[in-house]
């Protein structure tokens, strides 16, 4: 009888904690999109992964730049790290990925969960993508399966499929740390919404409970922070124990039905993320822009009265 992916991840975290072989994590926070980009590396081998990068995008002008990624690149070079992976936790709806730019400069395999194919299929219809747009995830170098094991240098890692916010959401457990994407926020802020196409509050609850099987000491790194009421600083790191006991939406005493009722009622009051339409067109392409048209310019669509 083999262990489940969650049991394997739990054993990995406990081993990392007991051996003291924890990865080093350096976070870069983009206040414009409230996004945390994490650089995680093995201090012995200097091998690294970059998780959830951000392309600077000025929507009114349509201009892009790479200042956020350049700061990440400068840090990686200063620390003499080698990038093995550019990991995406999901196809983000609130910022554009800049993974292709970092990959061009530093290398590494660009990876996301295999269910990105479902997301591509859904949004290819919404944006009326041309027949040439592939729905098979081939824009990415690697499609992670639930329970797939890999390493960052000498540190064991495992990918966990945690759908609910989107069908393709992945969490990456690297040593004693888990990078949860949008499933969880800081305990005082709660959880991700579940009303995007393919999202589901009940599925999200079960994914979060799966993550909460990890040891209390597990370091938890978030993709976003929005400053909870009465908090003046942005924060993107907590522990699984703090989430279990203190998350305002989904602490251990909240039932599945209670969570679903809360999440669905709350989601019904939320507006569309500011960058959802440009973000998804880029992120289902692994951070690449749509093919340029005859004049050499790439265009992003704005579907009217559809969503």
Coordinates of C-alpha atoms in Angstrom, one line a residue:
X1 CA 0.0 0.0 0.0
X2 CA 1.5 3.3 -1.0
X3 CA 1.2 6.7 0.7
X4 CA -1.2 9.3 -0.6
X5 CA 0.3 12.5 -2.0
X6 CA -0.7 14.3 1.2
X7 CA 0.9 11.7 3.4
X8 CA 4.1 11.9 1.4
X9 CA 4.0 15.7 1.7
X10 CA 3.5 15.5 5.4
X11 CA 6.4 13.1 5.8
X12 CA 8.6 15.4 3.7
X13 CA 7.8 18.4 5.9
X14 CA 8.5 16.5 9.1
X15 CA 11.8 15.2 7.7
X16 CA 12.8 18.7 6.6
X17 CA 12.0 20.2 10.0
X18 CA 13.8 17.5 11.9
X19 CA 16.9 17.6 9.7
X20 CA 17.0 21.4 9.5
X21 CA 17.2 21.3 5.7
X22 CA 14.7 24.1 5.1
X23 CA 14.8 26.1 1.9
X24 CA 15.6 29.8 1.9
X25 CA 12.7 31.9 0.7
X26 CA 12.9 35.5 -0.4
X27 CA 9.7 37.3 -1.3
X28 CA 9.1 40.2 -3.6
X29 CA 5.8 41.9 -3.1
X30 CA 4.1 43.8 -5.9
X31 CA 1.7 46.3 -4.3
X32 CA 0.1 47.3 -7.5
X33 CA -1.4 43.7 -7.8
X34 CA -1.0 42.7 -4.2
X35 CA 1.1 39.7 -5.4
X36 CA 3.9 37.9 -3.7
X37 CA 6.6 36.4 -5.9
X38 CA 8.7 33.9 -4.0
X39 CA 12.3 32.8 -4.8
X40 CA 13.0 29.5 -3.0
X41 CA 16.4 27.9 -3.0
X42 CA 18.5 25.1 -1.5
X43 CA 21.3 26.9 0.4
X44 CA 23.7 24.0 -0.2
X45 CA 23.4 23.6 -3.9
X46 CA 22.2 27.1 -4.7
X47 CA 19.5 25.7 -7.0
X48 CA 16.3 27.7 -7.0
X49 CA 12.6 28.0 -8.1
X50 CA 10.7 31.2 -8.8
X51 CA 7.0 31.0 -7.9
X52 CA 4.3 33.3 -9.4
X53 CA 6.2 36.1 -11.2
X54 CA 4.7 39.5 -12.1
X55 CA 4.8 41.4 -15.4
X56 CA 4.4 45.1 -14.8
X57 CA 1.3 46.2 -16.9
X58 CA -0.1 49.6 -17.2
X59 CA -3.7 49.0 -18.4
X60 CA -4.6 52.5 -19.6
X61 CA -1.6 52.7 -21.9
X62 CA -1.3 49.0 -22.7
X63 CA 2.4 49.3 -21.8
X64 CA 4.4 46.5 -20.2
X65 CA 7.8 46.5 -18.4
X66 CA 9.9 44.2 -16.3
X67 CA 11.0 46.2 -13.2
X68 CA 9.5 43.6 -10.8
X69 CA 11.2 40.7 -12.6
X70 CA 14.4 42.6 -12.8
X71 CA 14.5 42.9 -9.0
X72 CA 14.0 39.2 -8.8
X73 CA 16.8 38.6 -11.4
X74 CA 19.2 40.9 -9.6
X75 CA 18.7 39.0 -6.3
X76 CA 19.2 35.6 -8.0
X77 CA 22.4 36.8 -9.6
X78 CA 23.6 38.4 -6.4
X79 CA 23.0 35.1 -4.5
X80 CA 24.7 33.1 -7.3
X81 CA 21.6 30.9 -7.7
X82 CA 20.7 28.7 -10.6
X83 CA 17.0 28.6 -11.6
X84 CA 15.6 25.1 -12.2
X85 CA 11.9 25.9 -12.2
X86 CA 9.5 28.8 -12.8
X87 CA 6.4 27.5 -11.0
X88 CA 2.9 28.9 -11.5
X89 CA 0.3 28.0 -8.9
X90 CA -2.6 28.6 -11.4
X91 CA -3.6 30.9 -14.3
X92 CA -3.9 34.1 -12.4
X93 CA -6.8 36.5 -12.8
X94 CA -5.2 39.5 -11.1
X95 CA -1.8 39.8 -12.6
X96 CA 0.1 38.9 -15.8
X97 CA 2.9 36.3 -15.4
X98 CA 6.4 37.3 -16.4
X99 CA 7.8 33.8 -16.4
X100 CA 8.9 33.9 -20.1
X101 CA 11.1 36.9 -19.4
X102 CA 12.8 35.4 -16.4
X103 CA 13.2 32.1 -18.2
X104 CA 14.9 33.9 -21.2
X105 CA 17.4 35.6 -18.8
X106 CA 18.0 32.8 -16.3
X107 CA 16.6 29.5 -17.8
X108 CA 14.5 27.0 -15.9
X109 CA 11.5 24.9 -16.8
X110 CA 8.1 26.6 -16.7
X111 CA 5.6 24.5 -14.9
X112 CA 1.9 24.5 -13.9
X113 CA -0.8 22.0 -13.0
X114 CA -2.0 19.7 -15.7
X115 CA -5.6 21.0 -15.4
X116 CA -4.5 24.1 -17.1
X117 CA -5.9 22.4 -20.1
X118 CA -9.4 22.7 -18.7
X119 CA -8.8 26.4 -18.1
X120 CA -7.5 26.9 -21.6
X121 CA -10.6 25.2 -23.0
X122 CA -12.9 27.4 -21.0
X123 CA -11.3 30.7 -21.8
X124 CA -10.5 29.9 -25.4
X125 CA -14.2 30.0 -25.9
X126 CA -14.7 33.2 -23.9
X127 CA -12.0 35.0 -25.9
X128 CA -12.9 33.3 -29.2
X129 CA -9.3 32.3 -29.6
X130 CA -8.2 31.2 -33.1
X131 CA -7.9 27.5 -34.1
X132 CA -4.1 27.8 -33.8
X133 CA -4.4 28.3 -30.0
X134 CA -3.5 25.0 -28.4
X135 CA -5.6 23.7 -25.5
X136 CA -3.2 21.0 -24.5
X137 CA -0.9 22.9 -22.1
X138 CA 2.0 22.7 -24.6
X139 CA 2.8 26.4 -24.0
X140 CA 4.4 25.2 -20.7
X141 CA 7.5 23.0 -20.3
X142 CA 6.0 20.8 -17.6
X143 CA 2.5 19.9 -16.5
X144 CA 2.5 18.8 -12.9
X145 CA 0.3 15.9 -11.7
X146 CA -1.1 15.6 -8.3
X147 CA 1.5 13.9 -6.1
X148 CA 4.3 14.5 -8.6
X149 CA 7.7 14.6 -6.9
X150 CA 10.6 16.8 -7.9
X151 CA 13.6 18.5 -6.2
X152 CA 14.9 22.0 -5.8
X153 CA 18.6 21.2 -5.5
X154 CA 18.8 18.6 -2.8
X155 CA 15.4 19.5 -1.2
X156 CA 12.5 17.3 -1.9
X157 CA 9.3 18.8 -3.3
X158 CA 5.8 17.6 -4.2
X159 CA 3.0 19.1 -6.2
X160 CA -0.5 18.9 -4.8
X161 CA -3.7 19.6 -6.8
X162 CA -5.9 21.9 -4.8
X163 CA -8.8 23.0 -7.1
X164 CA -11.7 25.2 -6.0
X165 CA -10.5 28.7 -6.8
X166 CA -9.8 27.4 -10.3
X167 CA -9.7 23.9 -11.6
X168 CA -5.9 24.0 -12.1
X169 CA -4.7 25.3 -8.8
X170 CA -1.6 23.7 -7.4
X171 CA 0.3 24.0 -4.1
X172 CA 4.0 23.2 -4.0
X173 CA 5.4 21.7 -0.9
X174 CA 9.2 22.3 -0.9
X175 CA 11.0 21.1 2.1
X176 CA 9.2 22.4 5.2
X177 CA 7.3 25.1 3.2
X178 CA 4.1 25.1 1.2
X179 CA 3.3 27.7 -1.5
X180 CA -0.5 27.7 -1.6
X181 CA -1.3 30.1 -4.4
X182 CA -4.8 31.6 -3.9
X183 CA -6.3 28.8 -1.8
X184 CA -5.6 30.5 1.5
X185 CA -4.8 34.1 2.6
X186 CA -3.5 35.3 5.9
X187 CA -5.6 33.9 8.8
X188 CA -7.1 37.4 9.4
X189 CA -8.2 37.7 5.8
X190 CA -9.5 34.3 5.0
X191 CA -9.7 32.4 1.7
X192 CA -9.9 32.8 -2.1
X193 CA -13.1 33.4 -4.0
X194 CA -14.6 30.4 -5.8
X195 CA -16.9 32.0 -8.4
X196 CA -14.6 32.1 -11.5
X197 CA -15.5 29.6 -14.3
X198 CA -14.7 26.2 -13.0
X199 CA -14.4 27.3 -9.4
X200 CA -16.4 25.7 -6.6
X201 CA -16.7 26.6 -3.0
X202 CA -17.2 23.0 -1.8
X203 CA -14.1 21.8 -3.8
X204 CA -12.1 24.7 -2.3
X205 CA -13.0 23.7 1.2
X206 CA -11.9 20.1 0.6
X207 CA -8.6 21.3 -1.0
X208 CA -8.0 23.5 2.1
X209 CA -8.7 20.7 4.5
X210 CA -6.2 18.6 2.5
X211 CA -3.6 21.3 3.0
X212 CA -4.4 21.5 6.6
X213 CA -3.3 17.9 7.1
X214 CA 0.3 19.2 6.8
X215 CA 2.0 19.7 10.2
X216 CA 1.3 22.8 12.2
X217 CA 5.0 23.9 11.8
X218 CA 4.7 24.0 8.0
X219 CA 5.7 27.4 6.7
X220 CA 2.9 28.7 4.5
X221 CA 3.7 31.2 1.7
X222 CA 0.8 33.1 0.1
X223 CA 0.4 34.5 -3.4
X224 CA -1.5 37.6 -2.2
X225 CA -2.2 39.9 0.7
X226 CA -4.7 42.7 0.9
X227 CA -4.2 44.0 4.5
X228 CA -7.0 42.8 6.7
X229 CA -9.0 45.3 8.7
X230 CA -6.9 46.8 11.5
X231 CA -3.7 45.6 9.9
X232 CA -1.3 48.2 8.4
X233 CA 1.4 46.0 6.9
X234 CA 1.4 43.5 4.0
X235 CA 2.2 40.0 5.1
X236 CA 2.6 36.8 3.1
X237 CA 4.0 34.2 5.4
X238 CA 2.3 32.3 8.2
X239 CA 2.1 28.7 9.5
X240 CA -0.4 25.9 8.9
X241 CA -1.1 25.8 12.6
X242 CA -2.1 29.5 12.5
X243 CA -4.4 28.8 9.5
X244 CA -6.0 25.8 11.3
X245 CA -6.7 27.7 14.5
X246 CA -7.3 31.3 13.3
X247 CA -8.4 31.5 9.7
X248 CA -11.5 33.6 9.8
X249 CA -13.2 31.7 7.0
X250 CA -12.0 28.1 7.4
X251 CA -10.5 27.4 10.8
X252 CA -10.8 23.8 12.1
X253 CA -14.2 24.4 13.7
X254 CA -15.9 25.6 10.5
X255 CA -18.0 22.9 8.8
X256 CA -18.1 22.4 5.0
X257 CA -21.7 23.6 4.7
X258 CA -20.9 26.7 6.8
X259 CA -18.0 27.5 4.6
X260 CA -19.9 27.0 1.3
X261 CA -22.7 29.2 2.5
X262 CA -20.3 31.9 3.6
X263 CA -18.1 31.7 0.5
X264 CA -21.0 31.7 -2.0
X265 CA -22.7 34.7 -0.3
X266 CA -19.5 36.6 -0.1
X267 CA -18.6 35.9 -3.7
X268 CA -21.9 37.2 -4.9
X269 CA -20.9 40.6 -3.6
X270 CA -17.5 40.8 -5.3
X271 CA -16.7 42.6 -8.5
X272 CA -14.5 41.4 -11.3
X273 CA -10.7 41.6 -10.6
X274 CA -9.3 44.7 -12.3
X275 CA -6.9 42.8 -14.6
X276 CA -8.9 39.6 -15.1
X277 CA -9.4 40.0 -18.9
X278 CA -5.9 40.9 -19.9
X279 CA -4.4 38.5 -17.3
X280 CA -6.2 35.4 -18.5
X281 CA -5.4 35.9 -22.1
X282 CA -1.7 36.0 -21.3
X283 CA -1.6 33.4 -18.5
X284 CA -3.3 30.7 -20.5
X285 CA -0.4 31.2 -22.9
X286 CA 2.2 30.6 -20.2
X287 CA 2.9 34.4 -19.9
X288 CA 3.2 35.0 -23.6
X289 CA 1.2 37.7 -25.5
X290 CA -1.2 36.7 -28.3
X291 CA 0.5 36.4 -31.7
X292 CA 1.2 39.8 -33.3
X293 CA -1.2 40.8 -36.1
X294 CA -0.2 42.0 -39.6
X295 CA 1.2 45.3 -38.2
X296 CA 3.5 43.5 -35.8
X297 CA 1.4 44.5 -32.7
X298 CA -0.2 42.1 -30.1
X299 CA -3.7 42.9 -29.0
X300 CA -5.7 41.9 -26.0
X301 CA -9.5 41.4 -26.4
X302 CA -12.3 42.9 -24.3
X303 CA -15.4 40.8 -24.7
X304 CA -18.5 43.0 -24.3
X305 CA -21.5 42.0 -22.3
X306 CA -20.3 38.4 -22.0
X307 CA -19.2 38.0 -18.4

